[in-house]
């Protein structure tokens, strides 16, 4: 029994990677922690909203 199917795992991994990179780039550009977390969350939301429709 699998916890996630392959497509769901791919979406979650992509979402986490995009959020981490966006947060890191925001902090590298002298952003504050709240700004970086909001940017990372927004990027993750964008991936989560578009990638599943692409994988169908």
mmCIF file with all atom_site columns, N, CA and C in Angstrom, residues 7-43:
data_model
loop_
_atom_site.group_PDB
_atom_site.id
_atom_site.type_symbol
_atom_site.label_atom_id
_atom_site.label_alt_id
_atom_site.label_comp_id
_atom_site.label_asym_id
_atom_site.label_entity_id
_atom_site.label_seq_id
_atom_site.pdbx_PDB_ins_code
_atom_site.Cartn_x
_atom_site.Cartn_y
_atom_site.Cartn_z
_atom_site.occupancy
_atom_site.B_iso_or_equiv
_atom_site.pdbx_formal_charge
_atom_site.auth_seq_id
_atom_site.auth_comp_id
_atom_site.auth_asym_id
_atom_site.auth_atom_id
_atom_site.pdbx_PDB_model_num
ATOM 1   N N  . UNK A 1 7  ? 2.569  10.727 -9.048 1.00 0.00 ? 7  UNK A N  1
ATOM 2   C CA . UNK A 1 7  ? 2.297  12.116 -9.438 1.00 0.00 ? 7  UNK A CA 1
ATOM 3   C C  . UNK A 1 7  ? 2.167  13.023 -8.222 1.00 0.00 ? 7  UNK A C  1
ATOM 4   N N  . UNK A 1 8  ? 1.518  12.552 -7.168 1.00 0.00 ? 8  UNK A N  1
ATOM 5   C CA . UNK A 1 8  ? 1.370  13.366 -5.959 1.00 0.00 ? 8  UNK A CA 1
ATOM 6   C C  . UNK A 1 8  ? 2.723  13.610 -5.310 1.00 0.00 ? 8  UNK A C  1
ATOM 7   N N  . UNK A 1 9  ? 3.573  12.599 -5.276 1.00 0.00 ? 9  UNK A N  1
ATOM 8   C CA . UNK A 1 9  ? 4.908  12.760 -4.709 1.00 0.00 ? 9  UNK A CA 1
ATOM 9   C C  . UNK A 1 9  ? 5.733  13.749 -5.531 1.00 0.00 ? 9  UNK A C  1
ATOM 10  N N  . UNK A 1 10 ? 5.617  13.690 -6.850 1.00 0.00 ? 10 UNK A N  1
ATOM 11  C CA . UNK A 1 10 ? 6.336  14.622 -7.714 1.00 0.00 ? 10 UNK A CA 1
ATOM 12  C C  . UNK A 1 10 ? 5.882  16.054 -7.478 1.00 0.00 ? 10 UNK A C  1
ATOM 13  N N  . UNK A 1 11 ? 4.584  16.271 -7.338 1.00 0.00 ? 11 UNK A N  1
ATOM 14  C CA . UNK A 1 11 ? 4.054  17.611 -7.084 1.00 0.00 ? 11 UNK A CA 1
ATOM 15  C C  . UNK A 1 11 ? 4.559  18.132 -5.739 1.00 0.00 ? 11 UNK A C  1
ATOM 16  N N  . UNK A 1 12 ? 4.536  17.301 -4.711 1.00 0.00 ? 12 UNK A N  1
ATOM 17  C CA . UNK A 1 12 ? 5.000  17.739 -3.393 1.00 0.00 ? 12 UNK A CA 1
ATOM 18  C C  . UNK A 1 12 ? 6.490  18.064 -3.389 1.00 0.00 ? 12 UNK A C  1
ATOM 19  N N  . UNK A 1 13 ? 7.286  17.249 -4.067 1.00 0.00 ? 13 UNK A N  1
ATOM 20  C CA . UNK A 1 13 ? 8.724  17.510 -4.135 1.00 0.00 ? 13 UNK A CA 1
ATOM 21  C C  . UNK A 1 13 ? 9.002  18.799 -4.900 1.00 0.00 ? 13 UNK A C  1
ATOM 22  N N  . UNK A 1 14 ? 8.324  18.994 -6.022 1.00 0.00 ? 14 UNK A N  1
ATOM 23  C CA . UNK A 1 14 ? 8.516  20.222 -6.796 1.00 0.00 ? 14 UNK A CA 1
ATOM 24  C C  . UNK A 1 14 ? 8.089  21.442 -5.993 1.00 0.00 ? 14 UNK A C  1
ATOM 25  N N  . UNK A 1 15 ? 6.980  21.319 -5.258 1.00 0.00 ? 15 UNK A N  1
ATOM 26  C CA . UNK A 1 15 ? 6.485  22.434 -4.453 1.00 0.00 ? 15 UNK A CA 1
ATOM 27  C C  . UNK A 1 15 ? 7.507  22.803 -3.374 1.00 0.00 ? 15 UNK A C  1
ATOM 28  N N  . UNK A 1 16 ? 8.054  21.809 -2.702 1.00 0.00 ? 16 UNK A N  1
ATOM 29  C CA . UNK A 1 16 ? 9.032  22.082 -1.648 1.00 0.00 ? 16 UNK A CA 1
ATOM 30  C C  . UNK A 1 16 ? 10.319 22.691 -2.204 1.00 0.00 ? 16 UNK A C  1
ATOM 31  N N  . UNK A 1 17 ? 10.773 22.195 -3.342 1.00 0.00 ? 17 UNK A N  1
ATOM 32  C CA . UNK A 1 17 ? 11.995 22.745 -3.939 1.00 0.00 ? 17 UNK A CA 1
ATOM 33  C C  . UNK A 1 17 ? 11.812 24.189 -4.381 1.00 0.00 ? 17 UNK A C  1
ATOM 34  N N  . UNK A 1 18 ? 10.694 24.486 -5.019 1.00 0.00 ? 18 UNK A N  1
ATOM 35  C CA . UNK A 1 18 ? 10.439 25.853 -5.472 1.00 0.00 ? 18 UNK A CA 1
ATOM 36  C C  . UNK A 1 18 ? 10.306 26.792 -4.280 1.00 0.00 ? 18 UNK A C  1
ATOM 37  N N  . UNK A 1 19 ? 9.624  26.347 -3.230 1.00 0.00 ? 19 UNK A N  1
ATOM 38  C CA . UNK A 1 19 ? 9.468  27.184 -2.040 1.00 0.00 ? 19 UNK A CA 1
ATOM 39  C C  . UNK A 1 19 ? 10.825 27.448 -1.379 1.00 0.00 ? 19 UNK A C  1
ATOM 40  N N  . UNK A 1 20 ? 11.667 26.429 -1.291 1.00 0.00 ? 20 UNK A N  1
ATOM 41  C CA . UNK A 1 20 ? 12.974 26.596 -0.661 1.00 0.00 ? 20 UNK A CA 1
ATOM 42  C C  . UNK A 1 20 ? 13.872 27.531 -1.459 1.00 0.00 ? 20 UNK A C  1
ATOM 43  N N  . UNK A 1 21 ? 13.886 27.362 -2.770 1.00 0.00 ? 21 UNK A N  1
ATOM 44  C CA . UNK A 1 21 ? 14.726 28.221 -3.618 1.00 0.00 ? 21 UNK A CA 1
ATOM 45  C C  . UNK A 1 21 ? 14.231 29.667 -3.568 1.00 0.00 ? 21 UNK A C  1
ATOM 46  N N  . UNK A 1 22 ? 12.928 29.860 -3.631 1.00 0.00 ? 22 UNK A N  1
ATOM 47  C CA . UNK A 1 22 ? 12.376 31.214 -3.582 1.00 0.00 ? 22 UNK A CA 1
ATOM 48  C C  . UNK A 1 22 ? 12.678 31.885 -2.247 1.00 0.00 ? 22 UNK A C  1
ATOM 49  N N  . UNK A 1 23 ? 12.539 31.146 -1.164 1.00 0.00 ? 23 UNK A N  1
ATOM 50  C CA . UNK A 1 23 ? 12.846 31.699 0.160  1.00 0.00 ? 23 UNK A CA 1
ATOM 51  C C  . UNK A 1 23 ? 14.327 32.059 0.257  1.00 0.00 ? 23 UNK A C  1
ATOM 52  N N  . UNK A 1 24 ? 15.192 31.186 -0.229 1.00 0.00 ? 24 UNK A N  1
ATOM 53  C CA . UNK A 1 24 ? 16.624 31.459 -0.201 1.00 0.00 ? 24 UNK A CA 1
ATOM 54  C C  . UNK A 1 24 ? 17.015 32.663 -1.039 1.00 0.00 ? 24 UNK A C  1
ATOM 55  N N  . UNK A 1 25 ? 16.435 32.779 -2.221 1.00 0.00 ? 25 UNK A N  1
ATOM 56  C CA . UNK A 1 25 ? 16.755 33.925 -3.076 1.00 0.00 ? 25 UNK A CA 1
ATOM 57  C C  . UNK A 1 25 ? 16.248 35.232 -2.480 1.00 0.00 ? 25 UNK A C  1
ATOM 58  N N  . UNK A 1 26 ? 15.091 35.174 -1.835 1.00 0.00 ? 26 UNK A N  1
ATOM 59  C CA . UNK A 1 26 ? 14.559 36.378 -1.198 1.00 0.00 ? 26 UNK A CA 1
ATOM 60  C C  . UNK A 1 26 ? 15.457 36.810 -0.044 1.00 0.00 ? 26 UNK A C  1
ATOM 61  N N  . UNK A 1 27 ? 15.927 35.852 0.742  1.00 0.00 ? 27 UNK A N  1
ATOM 62  C CA . UNK A 1 27 ? 16.842 36.194 1.832  1.00 0.00 ? 27 UNK A CA 1
ATOM 63  C C  . UNK A 1 27 ? 18.190 36.686 1.303  1.00 0.00 ? 27 UNK A C  1
ATOM 64  N N  . UNK A 1 28 ? 18.653 36.112 0.206  1.00 0.00 ? 28 UNK A N  1
ATOM 65  C CA . UNK A 1 28 ? 19.922 36.543 -0.386 1.00 0.00 ? 28 UNK A CA 1
ATOM 66  C C  . UNK A 1 28 ? 19.836 37.966 -0.932 1.00 0.00 ? 28 UNK A C  1
ATOM 67  N N  . UNK A 1 29 ? 18.627 38.373 -1.295 1.00 0.00 ? 29 UNK A N  1
ATOM 68  C CA . UNK A 1 29 ? 18.422 39.725 -1.807 1.00 0.00 ? 29 UNK A CA 1
ATOM 69  C C  . UNK A 1 29 ? 18.101 40.699 -0.678 1.00 0.00 ? 29 UNK A C  1
ATOM 70  N N  . UNK A 1 30 ? 18.505 40.355 0.535  1.00 0.00 ? 30 UNK A N  1
ATOM 71  C CA . UNK A 1 30 ? 18.330 41.189 1.729  1.00 0.00 ? 30 UNK A CA 1
ATOM 72  C C  . UNK A 1 30 ? 16.871 41.373 2.116  1.00 0.00 ? 30 UNK A C  1
ATOM 73  N N  . UNK A 1 31 ? 16.062 40.362 1.857  1.00 0.00 ? 31 UNK A N  1
ATOM 74  C CA . UNK A 1 31 ? 14.677 40.402 2.308  1.00 0.00 ? 31 UNK A CA 1
ATOM 75  C C  . UNK A 1 31 ? 14.581 39.973 3.759  1.00 0.00 ? 31 UNK A C  1
ATOM 76  N N  . UNK A 1 32 ? 13.499 40.343 4.403  1.00 0.00 ? 32 UNK A N  1
ATOM 77  C CA . UNK A 1 32 ? 13.298 39.942 5.794  1.00 0.00 ? 32 UNK A CA 1
ATOM 78  C C  . UNK A 1 32 ? 12.698 38.541 5.827  1.00 0.00 ? 32 UNK A C  1
ATOM 79  N N  . UNK A 1 33 ? 12.730 37.907 7.004  1.00 0.00 ? 33 UNK A N  1
ATOM 80  C CA . UNK A 1 33 ? 12.184 36.556 7.128  1.00 0.00 ? 33 UNK A CA 1
ATOM 81  C C  . UNK A 1 33 ? 10.709 36.487 6.761  1.00 0.00 ? 33 UNK A C  1
ATOM 82  N N  . UNK A 1 34 ? 9.867  37.407 7.263  1.00 0.00 ? 34 UNK A N  1
ATOM 83  C CA . UNK A 1 34 ? 8.445  37.309 6.878  1.00 0.00 ? 34 UNK A CA 1
ATOM 84  C C  . UNK A 1 34 ? 8.232  37.450 5.375  1.00 0.00 ? 34 UNK A C  1
ATOM 85  N N  . UNK A 1 35 ? 8.985  38.341 4.755  1.00 0.00 ? 35 UNK A N  1
ATOM 86  C CA . UNK A 1 35 ? 8.872  38.517 3.309  1.00 0.00 ? 35 UNK A CA 1
ATOM 87  C C  . UNK A 1 35 ? 9.314  37.258 2.575  1.00 0.00 ? 35 UNK A C  1
ATOM 88  N N  . UNK A 1 36 ? 10.397 36.652 3.036  1.00 0.00 ? 36 UNK A N  1
ATOM 89  C CA . UNK A 1 36 ? 10.903 35.442 2.394  1.00 0.00 ? 36 UNK A CA 1
ATOM 90  C C  . UNK A 1 36 ? 9.914  34.291 2.537  1.00 0.00 ? 36 UNK A C  1
ATOM 91  N N  . UNK A 1 37 ? 9.308  34.149 3.709  1.00 0.00 ? 37 UNK A N  1
ATOM 92  C CA . UNK A 1 37 ? 8.343  33.072 3.904  1.00 0.00 ? 37 UNK A CA 1
ATOM 93  C C  . UNK A 1 37 ? 7.081  33.286 3.077  1.00 0.00 ? 37 UNK A C  1
ATOM 94  N N  . UNK A 1 38 ? 6.642  34.527 2.971  1.00 0.00 ? 38 UNK A N  1
ATOM 95  C CA . UNK A 1 38 ? 5.486  34.809 2.116  1.00 0.00 ? 38 UNK A CA 1
ATOM 96  C C  . UNK A 1 38 ? 5.799  34.554 0.645  1.00 0.00 ? 38 UNK A C  1
ATOM 97  N N  . UNK A 1 39 ? 7.001  34.916 0.213  1.00 0.00 ? 39 UNK A N  1
ATOM 98  C CA . UNK A 1 39 ? 7.392  34.660 -1.175 1.00 0.00 ? 39 UNK A CA 1
ATOM 99  C C  . UNK A 1 39 ? 7.475  33.158 -1.448 1.00 0.00 ? 39 UNK A C  1
ATOM 100 N N  . UNK A 1 40 ? 8.057  32.414 -0.520 1.00 0.00 ? 40 UNK A N  1
ATOM 101 C CA . UNK A 1 40 ? 8.143  30.963 -0.679 1.00 0.00 ? 40 UNK A CA 1
ATOM 102 C C  . UNK A 1 40 ? 6.776  30.310 -0.695 1.00 0.00 ? 40 UNK A C  1
ATOM 103 N N  . UNK A 1 41 ? 5.884  30.775 0.168  1.00 0.00 ? 41 UNK A N  1
ATOM 104 C CA . UNK A 1 41 ? 4.517  30.247 0.192  1.00 0.00 ? 41 UNK A CA 1
ATOM 105 C C  . UNK A 1 41 ? 3.760  30.564 -1.075 1.00 0.00 ? 41 UNK A C  1
ATOM 106 N N  . UNK A 1 42 ? 3.950  31.756 -1.596 1.00 0.00 ? 42 UNK A N  1
ATOM 107 C CA . UNK A 1 42 ? 3.299  32.119 -2.853 1.00 0.00 ? 42 UNK A CA 1
ATOM 108 C C  . UNK A 1 42 ? 3.802  31.296 -4.017 1.00 0.00 ? 42 UNK A C  1
ATOM 109 N N  . UNK A 1 43 ? 5.096  31.044 -4.040 1.00 0.00 ? 43 UNK A N  1
ATOM 110 C CA . UNK A 1 43 ? 5.664  30.215 -5.105 1.00 0.00 ? 43 UNK A CA 1
ATOM 111 C C  . UNK A 1 43 ? 5.173  28.781 -4.996 1.00 0.00 ? 43 UNK A C  1
#
